[in-house]
PDB file of C-alpha atoms in Angstrom:
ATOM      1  CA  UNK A   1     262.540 121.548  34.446  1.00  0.00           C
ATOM      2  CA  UNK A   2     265.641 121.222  32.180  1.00  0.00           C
ATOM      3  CA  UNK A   3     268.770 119.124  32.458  1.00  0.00           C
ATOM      4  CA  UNK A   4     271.651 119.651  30.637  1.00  0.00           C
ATOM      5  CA  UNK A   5     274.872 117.368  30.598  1.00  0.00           C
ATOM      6  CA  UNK A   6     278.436 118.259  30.595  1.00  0.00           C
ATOM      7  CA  UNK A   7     280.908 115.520  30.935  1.00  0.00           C
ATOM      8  CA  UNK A   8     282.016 113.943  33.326  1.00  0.00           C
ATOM      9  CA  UNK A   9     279.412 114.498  36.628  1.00  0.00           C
ATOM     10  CA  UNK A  10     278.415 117.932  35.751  1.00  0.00           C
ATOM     11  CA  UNK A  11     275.620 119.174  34.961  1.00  0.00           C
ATOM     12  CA  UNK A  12     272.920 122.276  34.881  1.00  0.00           C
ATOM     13  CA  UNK A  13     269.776 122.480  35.947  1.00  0.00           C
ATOM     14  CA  UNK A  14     266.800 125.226  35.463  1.00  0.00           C
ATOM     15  CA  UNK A  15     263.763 124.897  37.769  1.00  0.00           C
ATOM     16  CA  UNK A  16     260.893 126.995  39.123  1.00  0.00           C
ATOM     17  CA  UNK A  17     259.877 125.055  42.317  1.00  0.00           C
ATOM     18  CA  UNK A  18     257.644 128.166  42.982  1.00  0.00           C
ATOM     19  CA  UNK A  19     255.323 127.224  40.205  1.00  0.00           C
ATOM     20  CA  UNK A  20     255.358 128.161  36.133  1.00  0.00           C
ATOM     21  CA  UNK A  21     254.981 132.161  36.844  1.00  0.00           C
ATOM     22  CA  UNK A  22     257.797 132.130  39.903  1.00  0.00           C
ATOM     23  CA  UNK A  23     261.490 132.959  39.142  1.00  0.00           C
ATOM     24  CA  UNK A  24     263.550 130.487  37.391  1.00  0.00           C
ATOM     25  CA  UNK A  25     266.470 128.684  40.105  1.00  0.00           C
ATOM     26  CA  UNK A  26     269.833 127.573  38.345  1.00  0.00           C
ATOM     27  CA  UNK A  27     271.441 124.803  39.910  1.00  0.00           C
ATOM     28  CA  UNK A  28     274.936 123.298  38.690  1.00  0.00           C
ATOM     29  CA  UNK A  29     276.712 120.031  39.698  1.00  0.00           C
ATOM     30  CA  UNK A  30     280.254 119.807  39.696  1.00  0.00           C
ATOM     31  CA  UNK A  31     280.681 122.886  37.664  1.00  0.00           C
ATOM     32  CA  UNK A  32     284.296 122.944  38.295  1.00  0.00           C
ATOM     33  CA  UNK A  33     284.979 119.063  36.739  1.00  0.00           C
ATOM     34  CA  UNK A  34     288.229 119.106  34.844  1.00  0.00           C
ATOM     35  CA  UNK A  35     286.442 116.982  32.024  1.00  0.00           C
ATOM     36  CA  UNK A  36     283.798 118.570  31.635  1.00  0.00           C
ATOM     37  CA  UNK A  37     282.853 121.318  28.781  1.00  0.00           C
ATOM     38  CA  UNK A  38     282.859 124.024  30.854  1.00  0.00           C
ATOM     39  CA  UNK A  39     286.243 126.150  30.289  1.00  0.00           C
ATOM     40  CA  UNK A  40     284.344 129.003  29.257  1.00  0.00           C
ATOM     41  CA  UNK A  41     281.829 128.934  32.563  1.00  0.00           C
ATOM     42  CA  UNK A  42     280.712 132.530  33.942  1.00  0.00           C
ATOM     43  CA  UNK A  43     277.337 131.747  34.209  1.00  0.00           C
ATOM     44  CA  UNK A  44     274.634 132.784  37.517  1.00  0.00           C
ATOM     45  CA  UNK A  45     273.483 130.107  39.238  1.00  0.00           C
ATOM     46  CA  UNK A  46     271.863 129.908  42.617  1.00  0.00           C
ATOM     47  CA  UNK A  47     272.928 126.488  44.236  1.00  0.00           C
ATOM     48  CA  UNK A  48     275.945 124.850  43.679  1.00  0.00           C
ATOM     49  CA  UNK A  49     276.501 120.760  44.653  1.00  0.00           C
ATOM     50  CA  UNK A  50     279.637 119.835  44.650  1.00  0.00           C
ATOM     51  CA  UNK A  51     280.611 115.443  45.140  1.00  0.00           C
ATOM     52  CA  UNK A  52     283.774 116.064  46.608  1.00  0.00           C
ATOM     53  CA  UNK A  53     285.139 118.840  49.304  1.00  0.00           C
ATOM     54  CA  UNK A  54     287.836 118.591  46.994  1.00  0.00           C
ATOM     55  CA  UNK A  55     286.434 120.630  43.608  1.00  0.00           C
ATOM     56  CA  UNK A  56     285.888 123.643  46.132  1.00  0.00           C
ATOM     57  CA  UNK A  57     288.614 125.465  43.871  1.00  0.00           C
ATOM     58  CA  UNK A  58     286.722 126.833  40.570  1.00  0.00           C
ATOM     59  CA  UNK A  59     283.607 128.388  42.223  1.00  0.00           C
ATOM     60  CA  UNK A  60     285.234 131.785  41.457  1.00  0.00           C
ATOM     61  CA  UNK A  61     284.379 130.375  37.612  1.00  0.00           C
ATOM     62  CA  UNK A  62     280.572 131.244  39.023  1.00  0.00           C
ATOM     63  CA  UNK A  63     278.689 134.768  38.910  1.00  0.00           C
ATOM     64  CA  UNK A  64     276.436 135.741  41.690  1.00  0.00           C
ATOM     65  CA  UNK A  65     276.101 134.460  45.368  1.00  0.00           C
ATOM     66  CA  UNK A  66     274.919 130.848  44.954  1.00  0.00           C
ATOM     67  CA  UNK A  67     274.379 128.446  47.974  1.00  0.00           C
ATOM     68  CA  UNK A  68     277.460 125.805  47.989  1.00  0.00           C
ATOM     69  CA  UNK A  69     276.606 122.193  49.187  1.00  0.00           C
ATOM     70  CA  UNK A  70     279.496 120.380  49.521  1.00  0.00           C
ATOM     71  CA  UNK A  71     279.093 118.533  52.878  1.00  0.00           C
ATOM     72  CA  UNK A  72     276.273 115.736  53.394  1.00  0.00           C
ATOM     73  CA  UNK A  73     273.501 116.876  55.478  1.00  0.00           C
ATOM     74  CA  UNK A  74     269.632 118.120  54.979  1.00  0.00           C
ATOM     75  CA  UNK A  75     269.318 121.768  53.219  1.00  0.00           C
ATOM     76  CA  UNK A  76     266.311 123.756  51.942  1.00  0.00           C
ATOM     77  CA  UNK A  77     266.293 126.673  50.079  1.00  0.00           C
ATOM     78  CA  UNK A  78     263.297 128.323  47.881  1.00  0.00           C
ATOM     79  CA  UNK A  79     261.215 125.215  48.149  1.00  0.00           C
ATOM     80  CA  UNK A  80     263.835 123.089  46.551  1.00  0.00           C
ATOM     81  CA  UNK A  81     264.887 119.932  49.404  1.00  0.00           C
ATOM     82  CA  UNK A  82     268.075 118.754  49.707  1.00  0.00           C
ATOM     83  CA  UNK A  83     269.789 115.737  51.245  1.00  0.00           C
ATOM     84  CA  UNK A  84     273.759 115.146  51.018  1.00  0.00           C
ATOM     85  CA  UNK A  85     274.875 111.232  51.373  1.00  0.00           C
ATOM     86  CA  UNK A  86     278.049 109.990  52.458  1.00  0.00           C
ATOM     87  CA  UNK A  87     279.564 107.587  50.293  1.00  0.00           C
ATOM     88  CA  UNK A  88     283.170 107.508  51.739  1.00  0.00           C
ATOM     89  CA  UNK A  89     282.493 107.054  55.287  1.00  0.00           C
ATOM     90  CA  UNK A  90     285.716 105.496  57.287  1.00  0.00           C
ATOM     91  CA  UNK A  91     285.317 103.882  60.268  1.00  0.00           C
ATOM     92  CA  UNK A  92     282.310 105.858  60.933  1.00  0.00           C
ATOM     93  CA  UNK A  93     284.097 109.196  59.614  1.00  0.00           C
ATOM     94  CA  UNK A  94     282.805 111.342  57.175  1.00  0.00           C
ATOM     95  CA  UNK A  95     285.667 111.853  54.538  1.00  0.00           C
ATOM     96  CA  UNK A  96     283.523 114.665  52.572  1.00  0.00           C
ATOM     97  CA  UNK A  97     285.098 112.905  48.900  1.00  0.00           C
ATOM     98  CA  UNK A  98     282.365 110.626  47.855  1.00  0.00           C
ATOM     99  CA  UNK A  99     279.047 112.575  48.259  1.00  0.00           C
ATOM    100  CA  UNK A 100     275.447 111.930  46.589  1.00  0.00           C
ATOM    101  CA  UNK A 101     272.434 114.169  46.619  1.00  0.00           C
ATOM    102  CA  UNK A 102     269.392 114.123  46.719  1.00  0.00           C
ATOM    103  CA  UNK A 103     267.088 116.600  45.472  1.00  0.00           C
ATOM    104  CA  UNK A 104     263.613 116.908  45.140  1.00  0.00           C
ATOM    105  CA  UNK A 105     261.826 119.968  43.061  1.00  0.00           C
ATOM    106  CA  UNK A 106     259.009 120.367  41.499  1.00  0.00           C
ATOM    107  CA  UNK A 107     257.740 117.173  42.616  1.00  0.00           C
ATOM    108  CA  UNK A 108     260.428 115.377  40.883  1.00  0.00           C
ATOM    109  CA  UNK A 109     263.297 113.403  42.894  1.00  0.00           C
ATOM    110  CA  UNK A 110     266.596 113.744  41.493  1.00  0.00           C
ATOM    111  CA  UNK A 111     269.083 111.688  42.856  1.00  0.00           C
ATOM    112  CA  UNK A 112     272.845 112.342  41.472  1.00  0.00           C
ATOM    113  CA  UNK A 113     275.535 109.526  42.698  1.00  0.00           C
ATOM    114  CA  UNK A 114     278.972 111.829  41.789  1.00  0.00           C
ATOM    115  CA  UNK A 115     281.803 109.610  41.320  1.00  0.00           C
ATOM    116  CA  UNK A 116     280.466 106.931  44.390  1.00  0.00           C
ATOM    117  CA  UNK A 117     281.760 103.303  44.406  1.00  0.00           C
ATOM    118  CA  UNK A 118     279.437 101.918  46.577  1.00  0.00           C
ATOM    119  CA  UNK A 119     276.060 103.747  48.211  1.00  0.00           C
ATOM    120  CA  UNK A 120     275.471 102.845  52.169  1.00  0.00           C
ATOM    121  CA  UNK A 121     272.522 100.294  52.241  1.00  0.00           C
ATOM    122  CA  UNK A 122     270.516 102.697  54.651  1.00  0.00           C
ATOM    123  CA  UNK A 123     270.452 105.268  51.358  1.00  0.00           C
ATOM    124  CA  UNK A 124     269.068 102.571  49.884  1.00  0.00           C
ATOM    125  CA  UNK A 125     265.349 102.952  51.276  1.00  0.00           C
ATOM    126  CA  UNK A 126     265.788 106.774  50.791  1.00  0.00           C
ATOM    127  CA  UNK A 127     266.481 106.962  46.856  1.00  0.00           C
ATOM    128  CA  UNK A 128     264.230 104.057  46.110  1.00  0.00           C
ATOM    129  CA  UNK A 129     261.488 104.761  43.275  1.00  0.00           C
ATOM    130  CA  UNK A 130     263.156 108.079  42.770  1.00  0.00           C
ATOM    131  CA  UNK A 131     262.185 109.935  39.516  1.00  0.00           C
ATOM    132  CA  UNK A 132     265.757 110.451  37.469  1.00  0.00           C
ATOM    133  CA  UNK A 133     268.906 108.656  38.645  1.00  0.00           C
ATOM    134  CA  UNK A 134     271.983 110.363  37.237  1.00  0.00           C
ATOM    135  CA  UNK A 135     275.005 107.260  37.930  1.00  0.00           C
ATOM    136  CA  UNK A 136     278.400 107.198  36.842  1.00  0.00           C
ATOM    137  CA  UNK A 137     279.234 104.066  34.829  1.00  0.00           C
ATOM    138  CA  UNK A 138     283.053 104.496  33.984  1.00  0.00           C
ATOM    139  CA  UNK A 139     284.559 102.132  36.769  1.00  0.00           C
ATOM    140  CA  UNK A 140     287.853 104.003  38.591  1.00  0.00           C
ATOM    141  CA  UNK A 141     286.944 105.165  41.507  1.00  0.00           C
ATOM    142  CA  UNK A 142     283.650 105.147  40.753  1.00  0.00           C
ATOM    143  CA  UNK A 143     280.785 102.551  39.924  1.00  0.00           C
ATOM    144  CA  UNK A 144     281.903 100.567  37.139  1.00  0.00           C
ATOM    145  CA  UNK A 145     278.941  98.616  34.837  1.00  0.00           C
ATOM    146  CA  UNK A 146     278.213  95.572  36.841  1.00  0.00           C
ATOM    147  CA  UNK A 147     277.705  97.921  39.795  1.00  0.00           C
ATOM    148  CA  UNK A 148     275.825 100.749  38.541  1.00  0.00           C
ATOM    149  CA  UNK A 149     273.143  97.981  36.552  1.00  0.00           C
ATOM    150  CA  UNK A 150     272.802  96.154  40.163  1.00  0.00           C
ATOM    151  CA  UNK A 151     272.368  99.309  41.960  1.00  0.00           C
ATOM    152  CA  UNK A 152     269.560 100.686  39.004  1.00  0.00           C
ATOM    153  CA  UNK A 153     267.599  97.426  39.190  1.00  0.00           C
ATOM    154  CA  UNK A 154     267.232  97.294  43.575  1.00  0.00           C
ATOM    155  CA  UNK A 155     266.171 101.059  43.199  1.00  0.00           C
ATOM    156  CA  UNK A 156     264.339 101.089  39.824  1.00  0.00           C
ATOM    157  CA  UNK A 157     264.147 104.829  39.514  1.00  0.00           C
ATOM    158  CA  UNK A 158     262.043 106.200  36.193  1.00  0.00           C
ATOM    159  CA  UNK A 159     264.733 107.822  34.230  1.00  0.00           C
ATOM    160  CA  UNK A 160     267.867 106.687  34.614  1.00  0.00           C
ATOM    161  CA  UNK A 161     270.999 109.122  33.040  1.00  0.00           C
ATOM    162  CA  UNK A 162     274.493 107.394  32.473  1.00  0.00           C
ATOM    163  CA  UNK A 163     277.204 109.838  33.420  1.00  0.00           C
ATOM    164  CA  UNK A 164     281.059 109.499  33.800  1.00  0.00           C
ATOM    165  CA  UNK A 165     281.883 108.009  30.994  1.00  0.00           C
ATOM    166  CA  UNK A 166     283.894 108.830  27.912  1.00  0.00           C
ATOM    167  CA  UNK A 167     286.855 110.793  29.534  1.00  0.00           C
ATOM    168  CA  UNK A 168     290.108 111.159  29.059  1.00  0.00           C
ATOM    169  CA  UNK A 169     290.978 108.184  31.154  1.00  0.00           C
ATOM    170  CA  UNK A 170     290.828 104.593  29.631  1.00  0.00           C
ATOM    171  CA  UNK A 171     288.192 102.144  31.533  1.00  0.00           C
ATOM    172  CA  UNK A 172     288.598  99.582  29.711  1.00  0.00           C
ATOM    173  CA  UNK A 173     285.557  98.390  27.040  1.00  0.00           C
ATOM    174  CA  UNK A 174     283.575  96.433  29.875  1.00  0.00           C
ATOM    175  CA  UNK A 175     283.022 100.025  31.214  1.00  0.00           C
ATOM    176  CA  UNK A 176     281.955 101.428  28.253  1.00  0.00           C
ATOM    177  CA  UNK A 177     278.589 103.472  27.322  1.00  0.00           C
ATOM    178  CA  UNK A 178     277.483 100.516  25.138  1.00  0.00           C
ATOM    179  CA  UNK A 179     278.341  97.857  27.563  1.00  0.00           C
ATOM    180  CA  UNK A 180     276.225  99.272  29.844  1.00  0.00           C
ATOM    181  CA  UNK A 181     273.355  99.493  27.527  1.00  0.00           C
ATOM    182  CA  UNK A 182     274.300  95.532  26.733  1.00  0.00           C
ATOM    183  CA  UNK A 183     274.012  95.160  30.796  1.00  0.00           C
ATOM    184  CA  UNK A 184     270.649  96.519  30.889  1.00  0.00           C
ATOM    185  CA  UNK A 185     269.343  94.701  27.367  1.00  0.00           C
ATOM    186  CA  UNK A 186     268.555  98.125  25.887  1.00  0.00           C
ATOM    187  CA  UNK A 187     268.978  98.344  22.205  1.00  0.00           C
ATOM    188  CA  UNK A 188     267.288 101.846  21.828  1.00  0.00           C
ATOM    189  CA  UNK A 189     267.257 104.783  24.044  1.00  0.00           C
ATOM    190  CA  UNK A 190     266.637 108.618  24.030  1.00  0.00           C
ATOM    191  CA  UNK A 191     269.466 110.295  22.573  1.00  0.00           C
ATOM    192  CA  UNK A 192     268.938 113.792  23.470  1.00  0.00           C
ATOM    193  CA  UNK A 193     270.471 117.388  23.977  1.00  0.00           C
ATOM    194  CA  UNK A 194     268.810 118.738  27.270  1.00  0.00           C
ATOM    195  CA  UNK A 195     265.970 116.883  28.795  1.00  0.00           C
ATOM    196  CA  UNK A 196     262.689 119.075  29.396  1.00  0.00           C
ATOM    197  CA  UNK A 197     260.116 117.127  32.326  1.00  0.00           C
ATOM    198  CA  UNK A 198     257.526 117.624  34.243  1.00  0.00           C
ATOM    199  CA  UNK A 199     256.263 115.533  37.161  1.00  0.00           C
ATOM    200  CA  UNK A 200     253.402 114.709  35.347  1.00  0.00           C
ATOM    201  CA  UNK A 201     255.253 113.296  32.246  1.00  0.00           C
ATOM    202  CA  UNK A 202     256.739 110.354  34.673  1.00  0.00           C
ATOM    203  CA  UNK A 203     253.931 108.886  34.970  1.00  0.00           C
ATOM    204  CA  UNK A 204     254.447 106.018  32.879  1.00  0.00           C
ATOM    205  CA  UNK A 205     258.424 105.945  32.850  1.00  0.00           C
ATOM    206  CA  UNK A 206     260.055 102.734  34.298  1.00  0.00           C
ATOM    207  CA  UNK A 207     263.806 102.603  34.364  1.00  0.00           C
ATOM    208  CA  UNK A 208     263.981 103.993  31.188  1.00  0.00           C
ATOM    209  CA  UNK A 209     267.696 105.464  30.103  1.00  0.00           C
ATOM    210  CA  UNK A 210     267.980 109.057  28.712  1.00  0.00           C
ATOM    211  CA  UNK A 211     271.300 109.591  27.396  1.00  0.00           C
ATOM    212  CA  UNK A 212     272.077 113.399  27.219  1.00  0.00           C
ATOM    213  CA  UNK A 213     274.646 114.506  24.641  1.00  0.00           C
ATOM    214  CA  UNK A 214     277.240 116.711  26.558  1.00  0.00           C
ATOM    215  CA  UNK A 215     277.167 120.220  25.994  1.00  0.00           C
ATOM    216  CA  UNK A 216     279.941 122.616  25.847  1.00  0.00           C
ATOM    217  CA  UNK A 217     279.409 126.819  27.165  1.00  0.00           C
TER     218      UNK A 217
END
């Protein structure tokens, strides 16, 4: 599997939950996010998750005839499981503008927390020990610091990749990349450009942070 960060909450994934020979799967988050690096996207991709019924607008950026999730519910498609949270839910009314996923492939569980403020405790049980935990960190509308480092330690997922950060909009310095890495009393962490992981290479991973350098196509 490789992930590759954008910006903002987007980013791309390559898979092959068929095994090494199968056909590699494409997957993008968010590909339409304003601050993301992706002005120049006309790319194939085969399953598109979307955190908001409102970035429905740019899929025409996307080549081929890719399964949109945009709604929370359970999907499955080419051995690849799928469950869509709702994080903005109103007097017991889905909204459809705060959504998380879930996704497990290749024996890895992804879970990717969008721009969510706060995650309904019965997710809670569901994401626990997951494998890589991509959380925004940038405060707004979304988790700020504070949250995102109490939410990280009552799940304690393996990887852990800070997203949301960095944009155009000011947060304010208690929101900031390195004041999250203060939060969690990291002084080092992987700095990289795409990650590359197999199941077997979480094995001994333990809320570690990966911080992906965004990528512009």
């Amino acid at each position: 599997m490789i992930i590759q960060y954008f910006g903002g909450t987007s980013f791309k994934i390559q898979t092959r939950p068929e095994g090494r020979l199968a056909e590699e799967l494409t997957f993008f988050i968010d590909p339409d996010e304003k601050t993301a690096g992706l002005k120049g996207l006309y790319t194939e991709a085969d399953i598109i998750f979307l955190t908001s019924s409102k970035k429905k607008s740019s899929l025409s950026k996307i080549k081929g005839k890719p399964m949109s999730i945009h709604l929370p519910g359970e999907y499955s498609h080419h051995r690849v499981n799928i469950i869509g949270y709702d994080c903005e839910n109103r007097d017991g009314v889905c909204m459809g503008d705060k959504i998380g996923y879930f996704i497990e492939v290749e024996d890895i569980k992804i879970v990717h927390l969008g721009t969510c403020g706060n995650v309904p405790k019965e997710v809670y049980a569901q994401v626990n020990n997951c494998d890589i935990l991509m959380i925004p960190i940038g405060g707004l509308e979304a988790m700020d610091v504070k949250r995102a480092t109490d939410f990280i330690r009552s799940i304690e997922p393996k990887i852990i990749i800070p997203m949301y950060y960095g944009i155009p909009q000011s947060y304010g310095e208690e929101n900031t990349k390195d004041a999250f890495y203060s939060e969690m009393a990291i002084k080092d962490c992987e700095v990289l450009p795409k990650l590359t992981i197999k199941s077997r290479d979480l094995v001994n991973r333990n809320m570690d942070i990966v911080e992906l350098l965004p990528q512009i196509l």
